[in-house]
mmCIF file of C-alpha atoms and ligand atoms in Angstrom:
data_model
loop_
_atom_site.group_PDB
_atom_site.id
_atom_site.type_symbol
_atom_site.label_atom_id
_atom_site.label_comp_id
_atom_site.label_asym_id
_atom_site.label_seq_id
_atom_site.Cartn_x
_atom_site.Cartn_y
_atom_site.Cartn_z
ATOM 1 C CA MET C 1 139.225 119.924 159.637
ATOM 2 C CA ARG C 2 140.842 119.011 156.350
ATOM 3 C CA GLU C 3 138.894 116.392 154.424
ATOM 4 C CA GLU C 4 140.690 113.788 152.345
ATOM 5 C CA ILE C 5 139.140 111.054 150.261
ATOM 6 C CA GLU C 6 140.906 107.783 149.640
ATOM 7 C CA GLU C 7 139.473 105.813 146.754
ATOM 8 C CA LEU C 8 138.081 102.483 147.946
ATOM 9 C CA ILE C 9 136.010 101.229 145.001
ATOM 10 C CA SER C 10 136.696 102.562 141.524
ATOM 11 C CA GLU C 11 134.128 103.665 138.984
ATOM 12 C CA GLY C 12 135.007 100.646 136.825
ATOM 13 C CA ALA C 13 134.692 98.182 139.700
ATOM 14 C CA ILE C 14 131.266 99.606 140.539
ATOM 15 C CA ALA C 15 130.100 99.261 136.921
ATOM 16 C CA ASN C 16 131.297 95.643 136.733
ATOM 17 C CA ARG C 17 129.621 94.718 139.992
ATOM 18 C CA LEU C 18 126.360 96.372 138.926
ATOM 19 C CA ASP C 19 126.425 94.257 135.729
ATOM 20 C CA GLU C 20 126.636 91.124 137.871
ATOM 21 C CA MET C 21 123.908 92.266 140.239
ATOM 22 C CA ALA C 22 121.558 93.110 137.358
ATOM 23 C CA ARG C 23 122.144 89.674 135.808
ATOM 24 C CA ALA C 24 121.357 88.007 139.148
ATOM 25 C CA ILE C 25 118.182 90.078 139.531
ATOM 26 C CA ASP C 26 117.041 89.267 135.966
ATOM 27 C CA ALA C 27 117.644 85.569 136.625
ATOM 28 C CA ASP C 28 115.678 85.621 139.897
ATOM 29 C CA TYR C 29 112.577 87.177 138.333
ATOM 30 C CA PRO C 30 112.304 85.299 135.014
ATOM 31 C CA ASN C 31 108.593 85.914 134.461
ATOM 32 C CA GLN C 32 107.787 88.825 136.705
ATOM 33 C CA SER C 33 107.845 92.551 136.458
ATOM 34 C CA LEU C 34 109.276 94.466 139.373
ATOM 35 C CA LEU C 35 108.476 97.435 141.534
ATOM 36 C CA VAL C 36 111.864 98.934 142.403
ATOM 37 C CA ILE C 37 111.716 101.223 145.452
ATOM 38 C CA GLY C 38 114.700 103.451 146.170
ATOM 39 C CA ILE C 39 115.381 105.048 149.551
ATOM 40 C CA LEU C 40 116.198 108.719 149.023
ATOM 41 C CA ASN C 41 118.641 110.452 148.655
ATOM 42 C CA GLY C 42 121.673 108.205 148.773
ATOM 43 C CA THR C 43 120.446 105.634 146.260
ATOM 44 C CA ILE C 44 119.914 107.859 143.251
ATOM 45 C CA LEU C 45 123.186 107.141 141.430
ATOM 46 C CA PHE C 46 123.256 103.453 142.346
ATOM 47 C CA LEU C 47 119.614 102.961 141.413
ATOM 48 C CA SER C 48 119.797 104.786 138.112
ATOM 49 C CA ASP C 49 122.885 102.851 137.001
ATOM 50 C CA LEU C 50 121.520 99.519 138.215
ATOM 51 C CA VAL C 51 118.050 99.714 136.665
ATOM 52 C CA ARG C 52 119.543 100.508 133.258
ATOM 53 C CA LYS C 53 121.273 97.139 133.399
ATOM 54 C CA ILE C 54 118.137 95.193 134.442
ATOM 55 C CA SER C 55 116.135 93.882 131.486
ATOM 56 C CA ARG C 56 112.952 92.828 133.304
ATOM 57 C CA PRO C 57 110.080 95.297 132.990
ATOM 58 C CA LEU C 58 109.896 97.454 136.084
ATOM 59 C CA LYS C 59 108.310 100.436 137.742
ATOM 60 C CA LEU C 60 110.180 102.886 139.954
ATOM 61 C CA ASP C 61 109.136 104.481 143.185
ATOM 62 C CA PHE C 62 110.940 106.236 146.018
ATOM 63 C CA VAL C 63 110.576 106.698 149.742
ATOM 64 C CA GLY C 64 112.280 109.290 151.914
ATOM 65 C CA VAL C 65 113.206 108.422 155.469
ATOM 66 C CA SER C 66 115.183 110.451 157.944
ATOM 67 C CA SER C 67 115.800 110.259 161.629
ATOM 68 C CA TYR C 68 114.266 112.610 164.119
ATOM 69 C CA ARG C 69 115.730 113.140 167.575
ATOM 70 C CA ASP C 70 114.081 115.021 170.385
ATOM 71 C CA GLY C 71 117.061 115.055 172.725
ATOM 72 C CA ARG C 72 115.968 112.033 174.740
ATOM 73 C CA GLU C 73 114.934 109.289 172.364
ATOM 74 C CA SER C 74 117.400 108.660 169.616
ATOM 75 C CA GLY C 75 116.637 107.840 166.059
ATOM 76 C CA ASN C 76 112.889 107.980 165.555
ATOM 77 C CA LEU C 77 112.544 107.693 161.804
ATOM 78 C CA THR C 78 110.343 110.169 160.004
ATOM 79 C CA TRP C 79 109.113 109.741 156.472
ATOM 80 C CA THR C 80 109.944 112.645 154.218
ATOM 81 C CA LYS C 81 108.331 111.014 151.189
ATOM 82 C CA GLU C 82 105.710 108.301 151.032
ATOM 83 C CA LEU C 83 105.306 105.763 148.233
ATOM 84 C CA SER C 84 103.387 106.897 145.178
ATOM 85 C CA GLU C 85 102.658 103.351 143.949
ATOM 86 C CA CYS C 86 100.727 100.893 146.096
ATOM 87 C CA PRO C 87 103.048 97.868 146.407
ATOM 88 C CA SER C 88 100.161 95.466 147.040
ATOM 89 C CA GLY C 89 100.588 92.391 144.809
ATOM 90 C CA SER C 90 103.897 93.625 143.317
ATOM 91 C CA HIS C 91 107.308 91.990 143.380
ATOM 92 C CA VAL C 92 109.116 94.675 145.340
ATOM 93 C CA LEU C 93 112.864 95.216 145.302
ATOM 94 C CA ILE C 94 114.008 97.821 147.835
ATOM 95 C CA ILE C 95 117.231 99.633 146.960
ATOM 96 C CA GLU C 96 119.381 101.117 149.738
ATOM 97 C CA ASP C 97 122.785 102.767 149.468
ATOM 98 C CA ILE C 98 124.450 101.433 152.600
ATOM 99 C CA LEU C 99 123.419 99.163 155.415
ATOM 100 C CA GLU C 100 124.795 100.096 158.813
ATOM 101 C CA THR C 101 122.576 99.439 161.864
ATOM 102 C CA GLY C 102 119.774 98.309 159.564
ATOM 103 C CA LYS C 103 117.302 100.702 161.140
ATOM 104 C CA THR C 104 116.399 102.517 157.930
ATOM 105 C CA LEU C 105 115.997 99.433 155.773
ATOM 106 C CA ASN C 106 114.121 97.658 158.551
ATOM 107 C CA ALA C 107 111.596 100.497 158.776
ATOM 108 C CA VAL C 108 111.046 100.579 155.022
ATOM 109 C CA MET C 109 110.671 96.787 154.835
ATOM 110 C CA ASP C 110 108.167 96.912 157.684
ATOM 111 C CA ALA C 111 106.054 99.590 156.050
ATOM 112 C CA ILE C 112 106.041 97.839 152.676
ATOM 113 C CA SER C 113 105.327 94.355 153.980
ATOM 114 C CA LYS C 114 102.173 95.718 155.650
ATOM 115 C CA LYS C 115 100.882 96.553 152.144
ATOM 116 C CA SER C 116 101.001 92.868 151.083
ATOM 117 C CA PRO C 117 103.491 92.805 148.213
ATOM 118 C CA ALA C 118 103.681 89.550 146.222
ATOM 119 C CA SER C 119 107.342 89.329 147.267
ATOM 120 C CA LEU C 120 109.889 91.571 148.979
ATOM 121 C CA LYS C 121 113.644 91.594 148.466
ATOM 122 C CA THR C 122 116.407 94.018 149.344
ATOM 123 C CA CYS C 123 119.413 95.230 147.412
ATOM 124 C CA VAL C 124 122.198 97.329 148.934
ATOM 125 C CA LEU C 125 125.249 98.828 147.294
ATOM 126 C CA LEU C 126 127.375 98.600 150.432
ATOM 127 C CA ASN C 127 127.130 96.362 153.454
ATOM 128 C CA LYS C 128 129.102 97.651 156.431
ATOM 129 C CA SER C 129 130.596 95.107 158.774
ATOM 130 C CA VAL C 130 129.169 96.388 162.046
ATOM 131 C CA ASP C 131 127.106 94.851 164.810
ATOM 132 C CA ARG C 132 123.697 95.159 163.249
ATOM 133 C CA THR C 133 121.005 96.463 165.601
ATOM 134 C CA PHE C 134 118.422 95.110 163.159
ATOM 135 C CA PRO C 135 119.490 91.696 161.849
ATOM 136 C CA ILE C 136 118.960 92.150 158.107
ATOM 137 C CA GLU C 137 120.837 90.261 155.420
ATOM 138 C CA PRO C 138 120.231 91.867 152.024
ATOM 139 C CA ASP C 139 119.284 89.628 149.095
ATOM 140 C CA TYR C 140 121.743 91.462 146.836
ATOM 141 C CA THR C 141 124.904 93.180 148.053
ATOM 142 C CA GLY C 142 127.277 95.192 145.904
ATOM 143 C CA PHE C 143 130.283 95.263 148.188
ATOM 144 C CA SER C 144 130.988 94.373 151.797
ATOM 145 C CA ILE C 145 133.151 97.011 153.442
ATOM 146 C CA GLY C 146 134.695 97.637 156.861
ATOM 147 C CA ASN C 147 133.393 100.040 159.437
ATOM 148 C CA GLU C 148 134.676 103.138 157.672
ATOM 149 C CA PHE C 149 132.794 106.254 156.699
ATOM 150 C CA VAL C 150 132.486 106.317 152.942
ATOM 151 C CA VAL C 151 131.312 108.915 150.459
ATOM 152 C CA GLY C 152 130.668 109.154 146.747
ATOM 153 C CA PHE C 153 128.415 107.445 144.224
ATOM 154 C CA GLY C 154 125.403 108.885 146.055
ATOM 155 C CA LEU C 155 126.748 108.731 149.600
ATOM 156 C CA ASP C 156 127.292 112.001 151.391
ATOM 157 C CA TYR C 157 129.124 113.620 154.237
ATOM 158 C CA ALA C 158 127.082 116.591 155.497
ATOM 159 C CA GLY C 159 125.304 116.651 152.138
ATOM 160 C CA ARG C 160 128.484 116.718 150.059
ATOM 161 C CA TYR C 161 130.400 114.285 147.803
ATOM 162 C CA ARG C 162 127.332 112.489 146.417
ATOM 163 C CA ASN C 163 128.462 113.286 142.878
ATOM 164 C CA LEU C 164 131.831 111.487 143.059
ATOM 165 C CA PRO C 165 131.812 108.693 140.454
ATOM 166 C CA PHE C 166 133.718 106.345 142.787
ATOM 167 C CA ILE C 167 133.403 105.334 146.455
ATOM 168 C CA GLY C 168 136.045 106.642 148.833
ATOM 169 C CA ILE C 169 136.872 106.585 152.517
ATOM 170 C CA LEU C 170 136.569 110.002 154.117
ATOM 171 C CA HIS C 171 139.510 110.954 156.322
ATOM 172 C CA LEU C 172 139.280 114.020 158.537
ATOM 173 C CA HIS C 173 142.529 115.641 159.626
ATOM 174 C CA GLU C 174 142.893 118.329 162.170
ATOM 175 C CA ASN C 175 144.307 121.361 160.438
ATOM 176 C CA ASP C 176 148.031 120.841 159.945
ATOM 177 C CA ALA C 177 149.031 124.390 160.752
ATOM 178 C CA PRO C 178 146.857 125.835 163.484
ATOM 179 C CA ASP C 179 146.521 129.566 163.648
ATOM 180 C CA PRO C 180 149.164 130.669 166.195
ATOM 181 C CA SER C 181 147.014 133.475 167.547
ATOM 182 C CA SER C 182 144.212 131.128 168.499
ATOM 183 C CA ARG C 183 146.758 128.832 170.139
ATOM 184 C CA ASN C 184 147.901 131.709 172.357
ATOM 185 C CA ALA C 185 144.333 132.549 173.202
ATOM 186 C CA ASN C 186 143.807 128.954 174.296
ATOM 187 C CA GLN C 187 146.938 128.903 176.416
ATOM 188 C CA SER C 188 146.029 132.003 178.348
ATOM 189 C CA SER C 189 142.646 130.558 179.302
ATOM 190 C CA ASN C 190 144.051 127.086 180.024
ATOM 191 C CA SER C 191 144.724 127.870 183.660
ATOM 192 C CA ASN C 192 141.033 127.774 184.540
ATOM 193 C CA LYS C 193 139.331 124.549 183.576
ATOM 194 C CA ILE C 194 135.681 123.675 183.802
ATOM 195 C CA ALA C 195 134.016 120.265 184.103
ATOM 196 C CA VAL C 196 131.310 119.150 181.689
ATOM 197 C CA SER C 197 129.548 115.804 181.358
ATOM 198 C CA VAL C 198 129.221 114.053 178.016
ATOM 199 C CA GLN C 199 126.468 111.567 177.244
ATOM 200 C CA PHE C 200 126.836 109.386 174.135
ATOM 201 C CA TRP C 201 123.731 108.231 172.280
ATOM 202 C CA SER C 202 123.071 105.410 169.854
ATOM 203 C CA VAL C 203 126.067 104.200 167.795
ATOM 204 C CA TYR C 204 128.347 106.744 169.473
ATOM 205 C CA GLN C 205 128.277 104.584 172.613
ATOM 206 C CA GLY C 206 129.968 101.764 170.752
ATOM 207 C CA ILE C 207 132.377 104.100 168.985
ATOM 208 C CA ALA C 208 133.414 105.877 172.198
ATOM 209 C CA GLY C 209 133.320 102.648 174.208
ATOM 210 C CA THR C 210 131.293 104.318 176.949
ATOM 211 C CA ASN C 211 127.877 105.849 177.574
ATOM 212 C CA GLN C 212 129.060 108.779 179.611
ATOM 213 C CA ALA C 213 132.169 110.695 180.553
ATOM 214 C CA GLU C 214 133.172 113.731 182.521
ATOM 215 C CA ILE C 215 135.896 115.876 181.005
ATOM 216 C CA HIS C 216 137.711 119.093 181.825
ATOM 217 C CA VAL C 217 138.111 121.796 179.220
ATOM 218 C CA PRO C 218 139.591 125.293 179.338
ATOM 219 C CA GLN C 219 137.216 128.124 180.109
ATOM 220 C CA GLY C 220 136.005 129.713 176.912
ATOM 221 C CA THR C 221 135.814 126.365 175.093
ATOM 222 C CA SER C 222 133.229 126.481 172.336
ATOM 223 C CA LEU C 223 131.340 123.441 171.051
ATOM 224 C CA ASP C 224 133.563 123.541 167.957
ATOM 225 C CA ASP C 225 136.644 123.376 170.226
ATOM 226 C CA PHE C 226 134.980 120.594 172.172
ATOM 227 C CA LYS C 227 134.637 118.538 168.980
ATOM 228 C CA LEU C 228 138.405 118.708 168.439
ATOM 229 C CA LYS C 229 138.939 117.610 172.030
ATOM 230 C CA ALA C 230 136.427 114.768 171.534
ATOM 231 C CA ALA C 231 138.377 113.612 168.469
ATOM 232 C CA GLU C 232 141.513 113.386 170.629
ATOM 233 C CA LEU C 233 139.788 111.567 173.474
ATOM 234 C CA TRP C 234 137.675 109.224 171.322
ATOM 235 C CA PRO C 235 139.430 108.967 167.933
ATOM 236 C CA GLY C 236 136.634 106.815 166.522
ATOM 237 C CA LEU C 237 134.358 109.848 166.657
ATOM 238 C CA LYS C 238 136.613 111.834 164.333
ATOM 239 C CA LEU C 239 134.765 110.809 161.202
ATOM 240 C CA HIS C 240 131.435 111.680 162.759
ATOM 241 C CA LEU C 241 132.183 115.206 163.933
ATOM 242 C CA GLY C 242 130.866 116.902 160.818
ATOM 243 C CA SER C 243 127.399 115.483 161.203
ATOM 244 C CA MET C 244 127.224 115.153 164.997
ATOM 245 C CA LEU C 245 124.307 116.815 166.793
ATOM 246 C CA ILE C 246 125.085 118.234 170.225
ATOM 247 C CA ALA C 247 122.533 119.205 172.832
ATOM 248 C CA VAL C 248 123.456 121.112 175.970
ATOM 249 C CA GLY C 249 120.802 120.258 178.520
ATOM 250 C CA ASN C 250 117.660 119.878 176.423
ATOM 251 C CA ASP C 251 118.566 122.197 173.551
ATOM 252 C CA TYR C 252 120.618 121.635 170.450
ATOM 253 C CA CYS C 253 123.447 124.151 170.277
ATOM 254 C CA GLU C 254 125.565 125.661 167.523
ATOM 255 C CA GLY C 255 129.349 125.369 167.347
ATOM 256 C CA LYS C 256 129.765 128.916 168.666
ATOM 257 C CA TYR C 257 128.174 128.035 172.007
ATOM 258 C CA ILE C 258 130.640 128.550 174.883
ATOM 259 C CA LEU C 259 130.597 125.813 177.493
ATOM 260 C CA SER C 260 129.924 126.537 181.179
ATOM 261 C CA GLU C 261 130.864 124.583 184.290
ATOM 262 C CA GLY C 262 128.501 121.637 184.798
ATOM 263 C CA ASP C 263 127.041 121.664 181.270
ATOM 264 C CA ALA C 264 125.505 118.303 180.294
ATOM 265 C CA LEU C 265 126.299 117.530 176.665
ATOM 266 C CA SER C 266 124.433 114.902 174.658
ATOM 267 C CA LEU C 267 125.984 113.695 171.400
ATOM 268 C CA PHE C 268 123.599 112.306 168.789
ATOM 269 C CA PRO C 269 124.361 110.818 165.397
ATOM 270 C CA PRO C 270 122.122 112.155 162.615
ATOM 271 C CA VAL C 271 120.975 108.769 161.342
ATOM 272 C CA GLN C 272 119.273 109.399 158.090
ATOM 273 C CA GLY C 273 117.826 107.430 155.311
ATOM 274 C CA GLY C 274 119.087 110.119 152.986
HETATM 275 P P1 IMP W 1 121.265 102.453 159.149
HETATM 276 O O1 IMP W 1 119.819 102.892 159.229
HETATM 277 O O2 IMP W 1 121.983 102.574 160.454
HETATM 278 O O3 IMP W 1 121.461 101.110 158.494
HETATM 279 O O4 IMP W 1 122.013 103.546 158.299
HETATM 280 C C1 IMP W 1 121.833 103.616 156.965
HETATM 281 C C2 IMP W 1 121.914 105.059 156.514
HETATM 282 O O5 IMP W 1 122.940 105.794 157.181
HETATM 283 C C3 IMP W 1 122.273 105.049 155.058
HETATM 284 O O6 IMP W 1 121.086 105.134 154.297
HETATM 285 C C4 IMP W 1 123.130 106.258 154.902
HETATM 286 O O7 IMP W 1 122.340 107.371 154.556
HETATM 287 C C5 IMP W 1 123.732 106.515 156.257
HETATM 288 N N1 IMP W 1 125.129 106.011 156.343
HETATM 289 C C6 IMP W 1 125.572 104.978 157.089
HETATM 290 N N2 IMP W 1 126.903 104.801 156.908
HETATM 291 C C7 IMP W 1 127.303 105.739 156.031
HETATM 292 C C8 IMP W 1 128.587 106.054 155.429
HETATM 293 O O8 IMP W 1 129.632 105.431 155.675
HETATM 294 N N3 IMP W 1 128.587 107.084 154.551
HETATM 295 C C9 IMP W 1 127.470 107.806 154.250
HETATM 296 N N4 IMP W 1 126.266 107.540 154.782
HETATM 297 C C10 IMP W 1 126.178 106.509 155.663
HETATM 298 MG MG1 MG W 2 120.557 106.390 152.609
#
């Protein structure tokens, strides 16, 4: 896959918007100091730029949250870093990079509200227009965006692109010039097809428009080949292929795995608070 990034929000536009957000935050807490809590890792650039523009006194803390999947239940969140400061009695402002289903922010809000903060507000850089599983409206939003996969300014794709100074839409293209030898290899094995079932989990159900499908692929199809096929059949999944987790039966498998007749594939998104 060739990756291409189309600039969506420029460095300058981000800086201007962060000025406005910081002014709004200062105005909303005229006499209070703040405990700013960032959700790792995606918030680091946003948070560090934003807090430098806030003039109220504040303390910083971070939490780490990522999603754990056991092949059946999708998206159990696990904490990779707990708070260092006790938020009890503090005016807490949670900072998140991007709000999608709301699961991550919801979990962090839940955990912090149990510790009796004096107040609790949320601030997100990007608010994706998707059907929210957890109905959260952030108190401060940098930008509302469409349902596109974005990278940069802290946001990653498979761990990369966090250091871009702007926010861009990630486009994945199938390689323009496929290797002719591999094409021949595919053709010769095309005569014998095998059937596999595909089960979609979590947000993939909405993206694919179905929970389950049965498809036929040439013998010798690897999981990597399957991903290309999946991108053809369900184009919405294209942007997710790099981070998709695939289990065959009950076990996660690598891209090299060769599919067999009757294999039951489960596709999981790697929801992460990172
Ligand atoms: P939620 O828990 O479904 O709201 O997902 C929020 C988390 O998913 C964010 O903290 C990000 O780490 C990640 N995420 C969601 N959408 C994107 C995206 O477009 N680019 C990069 N990361 C994303
Ligand atoms: Mg995040």
